[in-house]
Each structure stands twice: as structure tokens, then as C-alpha cells.
PDB file of C-alpha atoms in Angstrom:
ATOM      1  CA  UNK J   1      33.527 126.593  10.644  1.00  0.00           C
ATOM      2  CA  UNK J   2      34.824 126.762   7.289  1.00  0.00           C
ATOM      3  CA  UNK J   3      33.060 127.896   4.235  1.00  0.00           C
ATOM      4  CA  UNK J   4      32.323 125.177   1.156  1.00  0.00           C
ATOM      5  CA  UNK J   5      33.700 126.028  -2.086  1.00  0.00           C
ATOM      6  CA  UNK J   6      30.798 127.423  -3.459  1.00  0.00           C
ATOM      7  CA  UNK J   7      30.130 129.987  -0.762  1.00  0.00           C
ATOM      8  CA  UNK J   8      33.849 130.773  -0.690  1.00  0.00           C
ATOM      9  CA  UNK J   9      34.207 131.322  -4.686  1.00  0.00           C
ATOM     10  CA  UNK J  10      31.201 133.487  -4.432  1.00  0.00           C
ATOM     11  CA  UNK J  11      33.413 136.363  -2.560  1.00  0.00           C
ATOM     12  CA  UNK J  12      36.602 136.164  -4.617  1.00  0.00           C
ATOM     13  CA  UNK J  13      35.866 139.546  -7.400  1.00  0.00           C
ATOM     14  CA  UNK J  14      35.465 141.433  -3.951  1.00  0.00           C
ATOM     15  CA  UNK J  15      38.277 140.019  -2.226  1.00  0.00           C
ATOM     16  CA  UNK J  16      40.563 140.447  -5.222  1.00  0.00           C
ATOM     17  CA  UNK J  17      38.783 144.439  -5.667  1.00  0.00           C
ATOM     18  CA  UNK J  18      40.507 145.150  -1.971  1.00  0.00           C
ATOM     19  CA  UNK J  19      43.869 143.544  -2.571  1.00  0.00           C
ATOM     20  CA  UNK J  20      44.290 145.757  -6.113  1.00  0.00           C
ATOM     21  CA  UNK J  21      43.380 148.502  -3.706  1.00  0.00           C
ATOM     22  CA  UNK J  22      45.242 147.808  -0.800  1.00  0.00           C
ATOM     23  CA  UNK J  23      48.542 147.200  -2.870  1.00  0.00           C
ATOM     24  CA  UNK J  24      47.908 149.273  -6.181  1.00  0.00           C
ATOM     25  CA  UNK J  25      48.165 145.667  -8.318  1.00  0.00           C
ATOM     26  CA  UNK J  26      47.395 145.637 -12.109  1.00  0.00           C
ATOM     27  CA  UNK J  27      44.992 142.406 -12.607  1.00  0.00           C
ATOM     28  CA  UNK J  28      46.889 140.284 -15.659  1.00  0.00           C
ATOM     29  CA  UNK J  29      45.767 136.572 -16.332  1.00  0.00           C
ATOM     30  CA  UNK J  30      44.286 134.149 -13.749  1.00  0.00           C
ATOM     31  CA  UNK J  31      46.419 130.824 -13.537  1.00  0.00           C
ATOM     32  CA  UNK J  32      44.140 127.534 -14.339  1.00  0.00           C
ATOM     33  CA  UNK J  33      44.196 124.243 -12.784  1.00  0.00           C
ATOM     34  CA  UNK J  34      43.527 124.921  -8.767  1.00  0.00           C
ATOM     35  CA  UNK J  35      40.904 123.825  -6.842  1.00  0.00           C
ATOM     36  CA  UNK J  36      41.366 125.000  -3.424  1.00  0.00           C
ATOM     37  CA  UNK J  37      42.817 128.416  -4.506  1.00  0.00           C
ATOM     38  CA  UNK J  38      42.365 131.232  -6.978  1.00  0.00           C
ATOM     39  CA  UNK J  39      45.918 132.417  -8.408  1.00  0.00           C
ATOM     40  CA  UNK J  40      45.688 135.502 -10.367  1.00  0.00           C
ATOM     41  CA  UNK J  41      49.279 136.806 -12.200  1.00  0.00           C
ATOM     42  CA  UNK J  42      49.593 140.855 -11.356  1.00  0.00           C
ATOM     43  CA  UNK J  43      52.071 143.086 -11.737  1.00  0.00           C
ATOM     44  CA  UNK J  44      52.964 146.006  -8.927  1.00  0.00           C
ATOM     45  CA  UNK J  45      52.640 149.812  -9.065  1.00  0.00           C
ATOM     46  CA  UNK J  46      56.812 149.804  -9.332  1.00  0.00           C
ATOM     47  CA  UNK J  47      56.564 147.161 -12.240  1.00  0.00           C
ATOM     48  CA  UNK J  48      57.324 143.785 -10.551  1.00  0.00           C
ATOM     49  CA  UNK J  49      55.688 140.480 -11.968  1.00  0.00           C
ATOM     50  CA  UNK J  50      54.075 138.908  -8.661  1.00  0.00           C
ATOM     51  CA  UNK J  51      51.277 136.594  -8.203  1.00  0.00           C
ATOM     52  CA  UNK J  52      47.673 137.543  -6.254  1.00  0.00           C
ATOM     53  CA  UNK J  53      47.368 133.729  -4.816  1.00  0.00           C
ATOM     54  CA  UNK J  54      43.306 133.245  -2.793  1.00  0.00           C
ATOM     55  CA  UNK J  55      42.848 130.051  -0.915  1.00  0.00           C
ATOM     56  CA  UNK J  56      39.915 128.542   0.035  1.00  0.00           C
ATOM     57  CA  UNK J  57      40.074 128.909   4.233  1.00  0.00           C
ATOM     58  CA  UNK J  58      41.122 125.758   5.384  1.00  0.00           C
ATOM     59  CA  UNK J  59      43.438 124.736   8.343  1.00  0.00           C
ATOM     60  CA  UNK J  60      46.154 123.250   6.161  1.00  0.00           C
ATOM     61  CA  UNK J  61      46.421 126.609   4.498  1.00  0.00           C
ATOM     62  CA  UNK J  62      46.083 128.983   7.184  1.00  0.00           C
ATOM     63  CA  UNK J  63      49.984 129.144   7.885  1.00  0.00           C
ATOM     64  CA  UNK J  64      51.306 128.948   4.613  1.00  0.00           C
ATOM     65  CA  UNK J  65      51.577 133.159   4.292  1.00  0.00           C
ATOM     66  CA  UNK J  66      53.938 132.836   7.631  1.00  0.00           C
ATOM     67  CA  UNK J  67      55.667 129.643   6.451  1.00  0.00           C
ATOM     68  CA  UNK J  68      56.743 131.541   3.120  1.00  0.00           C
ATOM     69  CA  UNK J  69      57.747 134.346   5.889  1.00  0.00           C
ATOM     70  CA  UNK J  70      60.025 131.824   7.872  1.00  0.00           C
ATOM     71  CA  UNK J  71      62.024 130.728   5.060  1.00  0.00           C
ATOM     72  CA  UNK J  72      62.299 133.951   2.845  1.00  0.00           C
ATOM     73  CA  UNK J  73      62.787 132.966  -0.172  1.00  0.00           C
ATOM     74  CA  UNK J  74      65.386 130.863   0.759  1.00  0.00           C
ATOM     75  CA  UNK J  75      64.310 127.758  -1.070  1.00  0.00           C
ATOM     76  CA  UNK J  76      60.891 128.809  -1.445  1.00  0.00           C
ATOM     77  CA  UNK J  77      59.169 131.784  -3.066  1.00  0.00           C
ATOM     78  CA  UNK J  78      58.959 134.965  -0.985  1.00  0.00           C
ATOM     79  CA  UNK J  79      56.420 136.598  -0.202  1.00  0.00           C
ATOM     80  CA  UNK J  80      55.773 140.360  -1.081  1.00  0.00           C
ATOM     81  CA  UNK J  81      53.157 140.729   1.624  1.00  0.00           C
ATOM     82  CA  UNK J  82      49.645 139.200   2.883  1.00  0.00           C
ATOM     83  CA  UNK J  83      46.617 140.545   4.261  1.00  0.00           C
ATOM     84  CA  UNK J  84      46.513 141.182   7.749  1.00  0.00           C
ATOM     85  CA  UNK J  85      42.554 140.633   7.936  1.00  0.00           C
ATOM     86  CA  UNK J  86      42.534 137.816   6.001  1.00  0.00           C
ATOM     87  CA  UNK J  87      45.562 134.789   5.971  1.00  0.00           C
ATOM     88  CA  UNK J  88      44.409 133.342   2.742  1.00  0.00           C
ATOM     89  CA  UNK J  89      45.406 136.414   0.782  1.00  0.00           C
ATOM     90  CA  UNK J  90      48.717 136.236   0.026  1.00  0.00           C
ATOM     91  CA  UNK J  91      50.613 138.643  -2.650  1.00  0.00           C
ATOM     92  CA  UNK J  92      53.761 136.234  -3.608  1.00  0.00           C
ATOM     93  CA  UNK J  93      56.999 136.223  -5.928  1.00  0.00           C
ATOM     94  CA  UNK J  94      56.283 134.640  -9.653  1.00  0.00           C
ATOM     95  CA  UNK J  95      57.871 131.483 -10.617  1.00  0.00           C
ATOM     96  CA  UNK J  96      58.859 132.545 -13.937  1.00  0.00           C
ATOM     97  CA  UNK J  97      58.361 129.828 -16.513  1.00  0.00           C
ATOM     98  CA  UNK J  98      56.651 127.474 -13.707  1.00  0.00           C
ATOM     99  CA  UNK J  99      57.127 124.604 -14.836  1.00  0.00           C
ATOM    100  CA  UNK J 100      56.197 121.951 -12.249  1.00  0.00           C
ATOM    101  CA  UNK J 101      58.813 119.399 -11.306  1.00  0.00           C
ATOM    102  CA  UNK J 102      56.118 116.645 -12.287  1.00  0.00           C
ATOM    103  CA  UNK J 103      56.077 117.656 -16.116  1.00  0.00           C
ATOM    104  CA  UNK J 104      59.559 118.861 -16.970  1.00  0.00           C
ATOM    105  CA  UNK J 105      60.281 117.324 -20.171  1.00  0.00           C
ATOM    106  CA  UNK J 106      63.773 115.513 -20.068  1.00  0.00           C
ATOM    107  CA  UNK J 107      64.254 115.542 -16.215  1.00  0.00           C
ATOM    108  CA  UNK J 108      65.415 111.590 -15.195  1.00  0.00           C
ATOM    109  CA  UNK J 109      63.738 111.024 -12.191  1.00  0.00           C
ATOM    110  CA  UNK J 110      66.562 110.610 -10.116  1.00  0.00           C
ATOM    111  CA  UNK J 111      67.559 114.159 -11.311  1.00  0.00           C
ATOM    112  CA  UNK J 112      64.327 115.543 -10.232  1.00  0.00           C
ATOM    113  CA  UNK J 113      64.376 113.748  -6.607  1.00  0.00           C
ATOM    114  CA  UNK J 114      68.020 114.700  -5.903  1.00  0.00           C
ATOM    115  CA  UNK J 115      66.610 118.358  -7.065  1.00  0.00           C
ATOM    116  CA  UNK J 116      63.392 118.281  -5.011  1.00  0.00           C
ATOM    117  CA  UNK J 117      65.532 117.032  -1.932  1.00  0.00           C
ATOM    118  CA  UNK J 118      68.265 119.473  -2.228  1.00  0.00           C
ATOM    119  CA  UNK J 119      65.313 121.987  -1.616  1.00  0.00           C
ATOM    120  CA  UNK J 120      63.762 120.113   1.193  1.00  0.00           C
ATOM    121  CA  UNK J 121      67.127 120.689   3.199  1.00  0.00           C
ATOM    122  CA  UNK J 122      67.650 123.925   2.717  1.00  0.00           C
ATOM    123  CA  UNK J 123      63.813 124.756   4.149  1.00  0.00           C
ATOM    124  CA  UNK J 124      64.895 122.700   7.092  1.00  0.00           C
ATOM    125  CA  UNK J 125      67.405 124.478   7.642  1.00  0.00           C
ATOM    126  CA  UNK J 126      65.924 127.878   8.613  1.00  0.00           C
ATOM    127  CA  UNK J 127      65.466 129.143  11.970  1.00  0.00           C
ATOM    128  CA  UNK J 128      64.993 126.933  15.521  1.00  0.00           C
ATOM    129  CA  UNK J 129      61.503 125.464  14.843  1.00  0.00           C
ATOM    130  CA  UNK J 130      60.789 125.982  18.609  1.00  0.00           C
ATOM    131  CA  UNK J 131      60.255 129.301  17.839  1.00  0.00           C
ATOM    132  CA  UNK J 132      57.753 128.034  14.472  1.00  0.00           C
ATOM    133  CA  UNK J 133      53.918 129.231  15.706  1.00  0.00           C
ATOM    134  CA  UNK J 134      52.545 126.287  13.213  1.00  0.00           C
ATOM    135  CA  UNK J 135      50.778 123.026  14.499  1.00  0.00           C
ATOM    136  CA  UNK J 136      52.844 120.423  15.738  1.00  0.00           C
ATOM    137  CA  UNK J 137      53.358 117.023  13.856  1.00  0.00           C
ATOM    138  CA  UNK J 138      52.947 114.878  16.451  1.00  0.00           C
ATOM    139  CA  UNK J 139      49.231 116.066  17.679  1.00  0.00           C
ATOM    140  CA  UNK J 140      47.804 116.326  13.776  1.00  0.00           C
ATOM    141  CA  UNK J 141      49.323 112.733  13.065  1.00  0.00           C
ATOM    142  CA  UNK J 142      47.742 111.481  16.522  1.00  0.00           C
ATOM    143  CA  UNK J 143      44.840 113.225  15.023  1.00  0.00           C
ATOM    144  CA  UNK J 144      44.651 111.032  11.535  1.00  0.00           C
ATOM    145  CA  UNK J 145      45.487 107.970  13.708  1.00  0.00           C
ATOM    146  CA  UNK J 146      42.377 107.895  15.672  1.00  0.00           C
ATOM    147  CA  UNK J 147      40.186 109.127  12.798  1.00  0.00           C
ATOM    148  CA  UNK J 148      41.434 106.250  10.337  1.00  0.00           C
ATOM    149  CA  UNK J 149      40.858 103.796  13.522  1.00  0.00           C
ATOM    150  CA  UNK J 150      37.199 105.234  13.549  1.00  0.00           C
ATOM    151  CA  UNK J 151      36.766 105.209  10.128  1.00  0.00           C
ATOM    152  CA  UNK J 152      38.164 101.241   9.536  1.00  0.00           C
ATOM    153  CA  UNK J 153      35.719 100.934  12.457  1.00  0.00           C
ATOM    154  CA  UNK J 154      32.452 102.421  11.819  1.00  0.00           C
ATOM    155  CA  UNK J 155      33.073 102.119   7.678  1.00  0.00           C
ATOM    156  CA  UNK J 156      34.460  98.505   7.777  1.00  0.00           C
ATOM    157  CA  UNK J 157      35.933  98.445   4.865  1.00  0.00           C
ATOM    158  CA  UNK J 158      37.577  95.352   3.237  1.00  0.00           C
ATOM    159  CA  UNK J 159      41.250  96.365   3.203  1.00  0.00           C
ATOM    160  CA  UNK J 160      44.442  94.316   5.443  1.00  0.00           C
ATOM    161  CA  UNK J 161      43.551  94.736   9.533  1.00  0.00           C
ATOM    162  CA  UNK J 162      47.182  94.124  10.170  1.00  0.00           C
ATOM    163  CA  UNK J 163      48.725  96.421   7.526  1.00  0.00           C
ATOM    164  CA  UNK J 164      45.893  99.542   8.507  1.00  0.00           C
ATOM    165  CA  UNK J 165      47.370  98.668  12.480  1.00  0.00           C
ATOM    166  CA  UNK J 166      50.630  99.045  11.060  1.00  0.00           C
ATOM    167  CA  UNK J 167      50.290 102.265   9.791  1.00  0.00           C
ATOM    168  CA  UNK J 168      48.538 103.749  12.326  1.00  0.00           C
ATOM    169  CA  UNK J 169      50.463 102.964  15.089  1.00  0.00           C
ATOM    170  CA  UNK J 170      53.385 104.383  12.607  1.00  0.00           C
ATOM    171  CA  UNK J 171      51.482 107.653  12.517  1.00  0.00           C
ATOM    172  CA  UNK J 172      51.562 107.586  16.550  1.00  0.00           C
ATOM    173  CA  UNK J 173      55.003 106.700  16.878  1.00  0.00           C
ATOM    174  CA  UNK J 174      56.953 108.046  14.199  1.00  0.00           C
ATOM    175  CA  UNK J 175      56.338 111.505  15.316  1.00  0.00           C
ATOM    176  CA  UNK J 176      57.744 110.903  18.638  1.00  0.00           C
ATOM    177  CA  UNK J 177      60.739 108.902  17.884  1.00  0.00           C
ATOM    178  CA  UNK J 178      62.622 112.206  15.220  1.00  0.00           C
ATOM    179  CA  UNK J 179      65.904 112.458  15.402  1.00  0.00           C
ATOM    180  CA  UNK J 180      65.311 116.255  14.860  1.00  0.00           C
ATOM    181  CA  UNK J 181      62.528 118.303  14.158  1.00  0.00           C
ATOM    182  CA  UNK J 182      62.018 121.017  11.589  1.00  0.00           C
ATOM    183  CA  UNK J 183      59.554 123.383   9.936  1.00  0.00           C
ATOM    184  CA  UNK J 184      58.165 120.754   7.319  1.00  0.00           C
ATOM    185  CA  UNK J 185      56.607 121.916   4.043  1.00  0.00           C
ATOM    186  CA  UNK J 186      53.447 119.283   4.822  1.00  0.00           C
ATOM    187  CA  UNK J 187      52.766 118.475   1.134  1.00  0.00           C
ATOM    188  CA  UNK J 188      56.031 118.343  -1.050  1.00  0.00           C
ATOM    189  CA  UNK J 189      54.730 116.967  -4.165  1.00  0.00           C
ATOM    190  CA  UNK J 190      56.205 117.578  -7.460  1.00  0.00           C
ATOM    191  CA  UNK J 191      54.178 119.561  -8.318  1.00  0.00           C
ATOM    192  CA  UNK J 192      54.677 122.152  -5.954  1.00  0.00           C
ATOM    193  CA  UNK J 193      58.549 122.500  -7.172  1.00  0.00           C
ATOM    194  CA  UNK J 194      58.397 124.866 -10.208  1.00  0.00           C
ATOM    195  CA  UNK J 195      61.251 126.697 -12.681  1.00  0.00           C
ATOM    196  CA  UNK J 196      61.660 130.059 -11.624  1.00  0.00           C
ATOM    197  CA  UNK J 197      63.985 132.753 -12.765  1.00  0.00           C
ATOM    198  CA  UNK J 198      65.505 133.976  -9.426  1.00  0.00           C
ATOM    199  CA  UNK J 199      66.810 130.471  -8.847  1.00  0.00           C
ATOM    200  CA  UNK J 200      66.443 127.456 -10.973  1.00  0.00           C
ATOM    201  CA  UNK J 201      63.759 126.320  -9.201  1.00  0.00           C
ATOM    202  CA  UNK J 202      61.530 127.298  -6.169  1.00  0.00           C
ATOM    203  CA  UNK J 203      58.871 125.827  -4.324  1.00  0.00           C
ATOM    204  CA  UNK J 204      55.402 127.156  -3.243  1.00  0.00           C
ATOM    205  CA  UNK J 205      51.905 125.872  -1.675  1.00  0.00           C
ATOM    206  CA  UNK J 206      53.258 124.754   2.137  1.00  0.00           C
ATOM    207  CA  UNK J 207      51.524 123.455   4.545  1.00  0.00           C
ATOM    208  CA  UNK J 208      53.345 123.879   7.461  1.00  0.00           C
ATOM    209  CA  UNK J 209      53.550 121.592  10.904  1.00  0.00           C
ATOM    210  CA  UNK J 210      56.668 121.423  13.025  1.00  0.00           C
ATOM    211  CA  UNK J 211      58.484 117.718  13.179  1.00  0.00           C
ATOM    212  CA  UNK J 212      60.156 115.075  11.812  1.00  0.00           C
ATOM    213  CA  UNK J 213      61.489 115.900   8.552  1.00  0.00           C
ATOM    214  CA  UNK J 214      61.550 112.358   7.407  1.00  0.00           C
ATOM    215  CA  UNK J 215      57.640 113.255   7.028  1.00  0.00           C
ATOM    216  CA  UNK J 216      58.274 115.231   3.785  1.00  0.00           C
ATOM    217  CA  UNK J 217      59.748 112.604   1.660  1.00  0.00           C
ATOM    218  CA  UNK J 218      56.684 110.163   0.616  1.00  0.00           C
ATOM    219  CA  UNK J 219      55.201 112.410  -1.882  1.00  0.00           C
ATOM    220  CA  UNK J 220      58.224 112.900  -3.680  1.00  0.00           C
ATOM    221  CA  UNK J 221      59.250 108.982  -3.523  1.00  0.00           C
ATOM    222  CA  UNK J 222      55.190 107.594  -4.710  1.00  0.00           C
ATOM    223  CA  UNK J 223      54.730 110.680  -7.218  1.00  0.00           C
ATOM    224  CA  UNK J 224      58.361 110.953  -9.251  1.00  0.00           C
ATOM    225  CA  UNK J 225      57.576 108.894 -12.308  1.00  0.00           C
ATOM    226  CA  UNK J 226      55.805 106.232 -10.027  1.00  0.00           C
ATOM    227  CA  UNK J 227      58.134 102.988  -9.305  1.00  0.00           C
ATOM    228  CA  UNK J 228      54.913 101.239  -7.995  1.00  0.00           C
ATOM    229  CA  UNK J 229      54.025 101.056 -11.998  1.00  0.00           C
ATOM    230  CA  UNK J 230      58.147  99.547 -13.061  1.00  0.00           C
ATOM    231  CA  UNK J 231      58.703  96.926 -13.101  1.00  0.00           C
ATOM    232  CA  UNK J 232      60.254  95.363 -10.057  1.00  0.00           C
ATOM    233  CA  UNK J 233      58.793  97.761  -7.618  1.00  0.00           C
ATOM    234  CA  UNK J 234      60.843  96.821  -4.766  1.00  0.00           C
ATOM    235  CA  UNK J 235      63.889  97.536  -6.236  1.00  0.00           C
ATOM    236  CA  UNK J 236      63.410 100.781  -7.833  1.00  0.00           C
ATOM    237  CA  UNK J 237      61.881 101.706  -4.041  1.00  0.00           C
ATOM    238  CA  UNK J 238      65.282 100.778  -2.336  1.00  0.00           C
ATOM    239  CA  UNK J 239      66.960 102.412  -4.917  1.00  0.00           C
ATOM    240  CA  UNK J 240      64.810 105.796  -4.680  1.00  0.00           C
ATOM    241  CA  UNK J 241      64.700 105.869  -1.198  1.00  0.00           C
ATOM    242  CA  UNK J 242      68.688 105.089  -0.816  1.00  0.00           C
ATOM    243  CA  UNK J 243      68.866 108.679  -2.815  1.00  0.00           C
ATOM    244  CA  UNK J 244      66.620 110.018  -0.980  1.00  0.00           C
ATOM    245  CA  UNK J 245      68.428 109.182   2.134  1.00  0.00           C
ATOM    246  CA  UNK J 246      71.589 110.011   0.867  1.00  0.00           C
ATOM    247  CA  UNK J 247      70.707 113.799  -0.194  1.00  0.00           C
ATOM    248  CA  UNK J 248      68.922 114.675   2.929  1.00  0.00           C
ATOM    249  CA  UNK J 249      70.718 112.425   5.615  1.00  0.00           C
ATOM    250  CA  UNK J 250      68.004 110.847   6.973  1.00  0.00           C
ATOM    251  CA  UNK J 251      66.914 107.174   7.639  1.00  0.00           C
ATOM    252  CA  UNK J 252      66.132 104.801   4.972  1.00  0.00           C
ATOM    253  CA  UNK J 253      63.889 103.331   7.415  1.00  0.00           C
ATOM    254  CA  UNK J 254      62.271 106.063   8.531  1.00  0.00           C
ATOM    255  CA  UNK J 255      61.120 107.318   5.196  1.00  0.00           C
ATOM    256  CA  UNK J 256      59.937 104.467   4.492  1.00  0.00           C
ATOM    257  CA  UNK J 257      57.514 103.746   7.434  1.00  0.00           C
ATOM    258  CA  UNK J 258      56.295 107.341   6.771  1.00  0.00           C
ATOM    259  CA  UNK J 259      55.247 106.118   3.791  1.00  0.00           C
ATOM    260  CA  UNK J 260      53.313 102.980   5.565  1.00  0.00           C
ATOM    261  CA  UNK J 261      51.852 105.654   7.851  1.00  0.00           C
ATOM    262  CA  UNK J 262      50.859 108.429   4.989  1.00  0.00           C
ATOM    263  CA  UNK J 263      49.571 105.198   2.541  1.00  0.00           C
ATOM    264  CA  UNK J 264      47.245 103.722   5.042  1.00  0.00           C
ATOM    265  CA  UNK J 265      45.626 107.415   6.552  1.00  0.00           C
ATOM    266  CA  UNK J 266      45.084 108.498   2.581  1.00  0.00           C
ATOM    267  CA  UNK J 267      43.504 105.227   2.154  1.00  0.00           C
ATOM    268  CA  UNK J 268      41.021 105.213   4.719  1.00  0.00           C
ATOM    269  CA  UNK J 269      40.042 108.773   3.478  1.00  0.00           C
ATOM    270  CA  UNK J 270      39.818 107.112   0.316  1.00  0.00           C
ATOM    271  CA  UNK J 271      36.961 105.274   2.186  1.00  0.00           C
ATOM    272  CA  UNK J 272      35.326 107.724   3.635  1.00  0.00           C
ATOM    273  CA  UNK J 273      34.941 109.784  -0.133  1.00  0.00           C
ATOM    274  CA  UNK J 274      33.529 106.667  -1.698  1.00  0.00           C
ATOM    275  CA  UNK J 275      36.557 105.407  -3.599  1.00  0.00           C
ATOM    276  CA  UNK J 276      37.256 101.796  -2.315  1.00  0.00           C
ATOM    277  CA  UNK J 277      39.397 101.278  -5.285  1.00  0.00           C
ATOM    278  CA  UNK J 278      41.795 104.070  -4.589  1.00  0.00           C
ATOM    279  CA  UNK J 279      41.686 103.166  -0.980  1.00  0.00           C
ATOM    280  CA  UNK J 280      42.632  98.982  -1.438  1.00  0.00           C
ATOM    281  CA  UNK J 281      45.310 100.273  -4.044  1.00  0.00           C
ATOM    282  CA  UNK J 282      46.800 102.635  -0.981  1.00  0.00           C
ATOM    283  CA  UNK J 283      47.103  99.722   1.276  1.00  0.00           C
ATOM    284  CA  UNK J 284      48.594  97.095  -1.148  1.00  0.00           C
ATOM    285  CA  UNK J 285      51.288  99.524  -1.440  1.00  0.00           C
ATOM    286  CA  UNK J 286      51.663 100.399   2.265  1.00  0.00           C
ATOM    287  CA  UNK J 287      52.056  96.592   2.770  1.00  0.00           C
ATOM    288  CA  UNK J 288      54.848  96.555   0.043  1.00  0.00           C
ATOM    289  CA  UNK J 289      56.917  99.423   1.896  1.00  0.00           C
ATOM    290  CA  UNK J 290      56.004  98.123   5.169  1.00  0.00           C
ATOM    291  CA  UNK J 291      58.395  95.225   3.978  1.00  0.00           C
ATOM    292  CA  UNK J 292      61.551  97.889   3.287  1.00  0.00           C
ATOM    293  CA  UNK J 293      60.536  98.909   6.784  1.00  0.00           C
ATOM    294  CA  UNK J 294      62.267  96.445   8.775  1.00  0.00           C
TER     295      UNK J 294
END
């Protein structure tokens, strides 16, 4: 059982007290903005700049400590060491500036997807993912199938039957029809790509699963300067996804049924928080990209 927020914010000045001690860490500034972590700046007993990152224990971020291991700063900020107690504590390389994908001033979008992408490949690229110890794609995506097919059921909200079928049986069968499978980062947003000085830019905050690589790509195609808001949608969605495709080599198609899949599962838990706006805005746009499906 997880703790709530509350409970869990209660304990961070202790937990942070043992990491100073247990790595000899000079508290600096905490980092705003995060509501599912704690992300303190710190510098080392030798002088390095690092970052004392607390998450609130969750399953999504359970692996991210050995994810950050797997790929070793290759792509991805390394990490200095974690606590062997606790998997939420994590002692990590700063991103020096940090500025997040999503608000760097004077990046075309197209610059910033062929940039995020770029990235993407080279975490895929690291190590046989049968030897990964993270959760598989295929059962967690079986997993939001059936709960957005109870939740559609027992909620009965009024979004598109045949769109929400679409996109779940997309979450049951995309999985099982990859190409290839991979470590994937599990929430590559843009703002979880930020300027750092060791490379140009790095990327932090994964949540790790094992599987079709194709998975990773929504995010980065709804959240770069949104095309859902240009005009002429469709277009700027073949166009985006055509980069996409071409800078990571994988099918147009299949990105964009992920994106049918991923649309419909966030909508329903749109429903289940309350927000039936948010949730009949996610399906209009799954039934959009379920037309660049085919």
C-alpha cells in the first residue's frame, strides 16, 4: 500500500537528514514546481553540483533509480548513487541551466521533436532489454485496457463507444504486435528533456517498462507546441509524425495508434477524477488520429 501525499511529505526533513549523512551532501536550494517528488540542489563533499531528487513511492517510480543505472548517462542523466533501503532516494547528476524542452525560447518545434527523438534512440539503444528487471509493456497496457473497459462500464460516461473500443483493443494489441522491444522511458514529455552542461541536453524522470518503443512517441507529438490547437490539425499531425518516424525509424502507423490507445486510457481516467471535459476532449482527438491510423 502506498502512502498519500500528505503522510509521505510528512517524512521528507528526516529522509533528506540520512541522505546528507549517508553521502556527506551540503543542502543548497530546493527546486519548485513537483508534485510527486521533492528535488533538492546539493553539492558533494569533493565539490560536485548534484541533485538530492525524493519521490513520492509509487509503482511508476520505483525503477527509475535502476533505469538511470541502465543507460548511464548515455542520453539521460547519471546517477551518482541511490539508497539501498529506500528506491525513491536517488542522488543524480544536475542539468545545468535546465531548461525544459517545453519552454526553450526560440526552439521551432520541429527542432525540438527531431532533438527529443534523437534522445529517445539513443536510450533504446542500451543493453538487451531481456535482461531489463522493469515491468513489461504488454501486462501494464493489458492492465489500463480492462480498467478503462470497467470504468466506461460502471462510470458510463458520455464519450464515442466505438472510438473508447478502438483504443482499447489498441492498448491490447499494440503491445504484442512490436517490431522490437526496448527499455522505454514511459513518460517522455517535454518537459522531462532539459539543457544540461555535460551534453546539450539530457533527460530525467523515467518510468521504465520494457516494449515497443513506438510507445514513447505520443507525448512528444500532443505536447510540442500542440498541432491539435493549428490550424489544420490533420496536417500538421502527418507532418509531425512523418518526422517523428523518420528520426527514430519506426512506423507512422504505429505511433499513431499509440496515440489512439494512450488518448482514450487518459480519458477515461479523466472520468474517473471528475473531469468530463478533459476526458470528451481526449477522445475527440483519439478519433482524429484514429483516422491517420489506417
Amino acid at each position: 500500500m502506498w502512502p498519500t501525499e500528505d503522510a509521505w511529505r510528512t517524512t521528507i526533513p528526516s529522509t533528506i537528514d540520512r541522505a546528507v549523512e549517508r553521502w556527506d551532501l551540503e543542502v543548497l536550494d530546493p527546486y519548485t514546481g513537483g508534485s510527486a517528488s521533492h528535488v533538492v540542489a546539493v553539492r558533494t563533499a569533493d565539490g560536485l553540483d548534484a541533485v538530492l531528487k525524493l519521490s513520492l513511492p509509487h509503482r511508476e517510480a520505483r525503477d527509475e533509480g535502476a533505469a538511470l543505472r541502465w543507460w548511464d548517462g548515455n542520453g539521460a542523466v547519471r546517477l551518482l548513487a541511490s539508497d539501498p533501503d529506500d528506491p525513491f532516494v536517488l542522488l543524480l547528476e544536475r542539468c545545468a541551466p535546465g531548461v525544459r524542452l517545453a519552454d526553450r525560447a526560440g526552439l521551432a518545434a520541429d527542432d525540438g521533436l527531431t532533438i527529443a527523438a534523437s534522445l529517445l534512440v539513443e536510450l533504446w539503444s542500451a543493453g538487451d532489454p531481456d535482461d531489463a528487471p522493469f515491468e513489461r509493456l504488454t501486462d501494464v497496457a493489458d492492465e489500463w485496457a480492462d480498467l478503462a473497459e470497467e470504468r466506461m462500464s460502471t462510470l458510463a460516461p458520455p464519450l464515442d463507444p466505438g472510438v473508447v473500443r478502438r483504443g482499447v483493443g489498441l492498448l491490447r494489441e499494440l503491445p504484442r504486435s512490436a517490431g522490437s522491444t526496448v527499455v522505454v522511458h514511459g513518460d517522455y514529455n517535454p518537459g522531462n528533456v532539459l539543457t544540461a552542461s555535460r551534453r546539450p541536453w539530457l533527460v530525467i524522470d523515467p518510468k521504465p517498462m520494457t516494449g515497443d518503443p513506438a510507445y514513447d512517441l505520443c507525448p512528444l507529438l500532443m505536447q510540442v507546441d500542440d498541432p491539435f490547437a493549428r490550424r489544420d490539425p490533420v496536417r500538421r499531425l502527418r507532418e509531425r509524425i512523418a518526422l517523428l518516424s523518420d528520426v527514430t525509424a519506426q512506423p507512422r502507423e504505429r505511433i499513431a495508434a499509440w496515440c489512439v490507445a494512450r488518448l482514450v486510457e487518459s480519458a477515461l481516467w479523466s472520468v474517473s477524477r471528475g473531469q468530463p471535459r478533459d476526458a470528451e476532449d481526449g477522445v475527440a482527438r483519439a478519433a482524429l488520429m484514429a483516422g491517420l491510423v489506417d
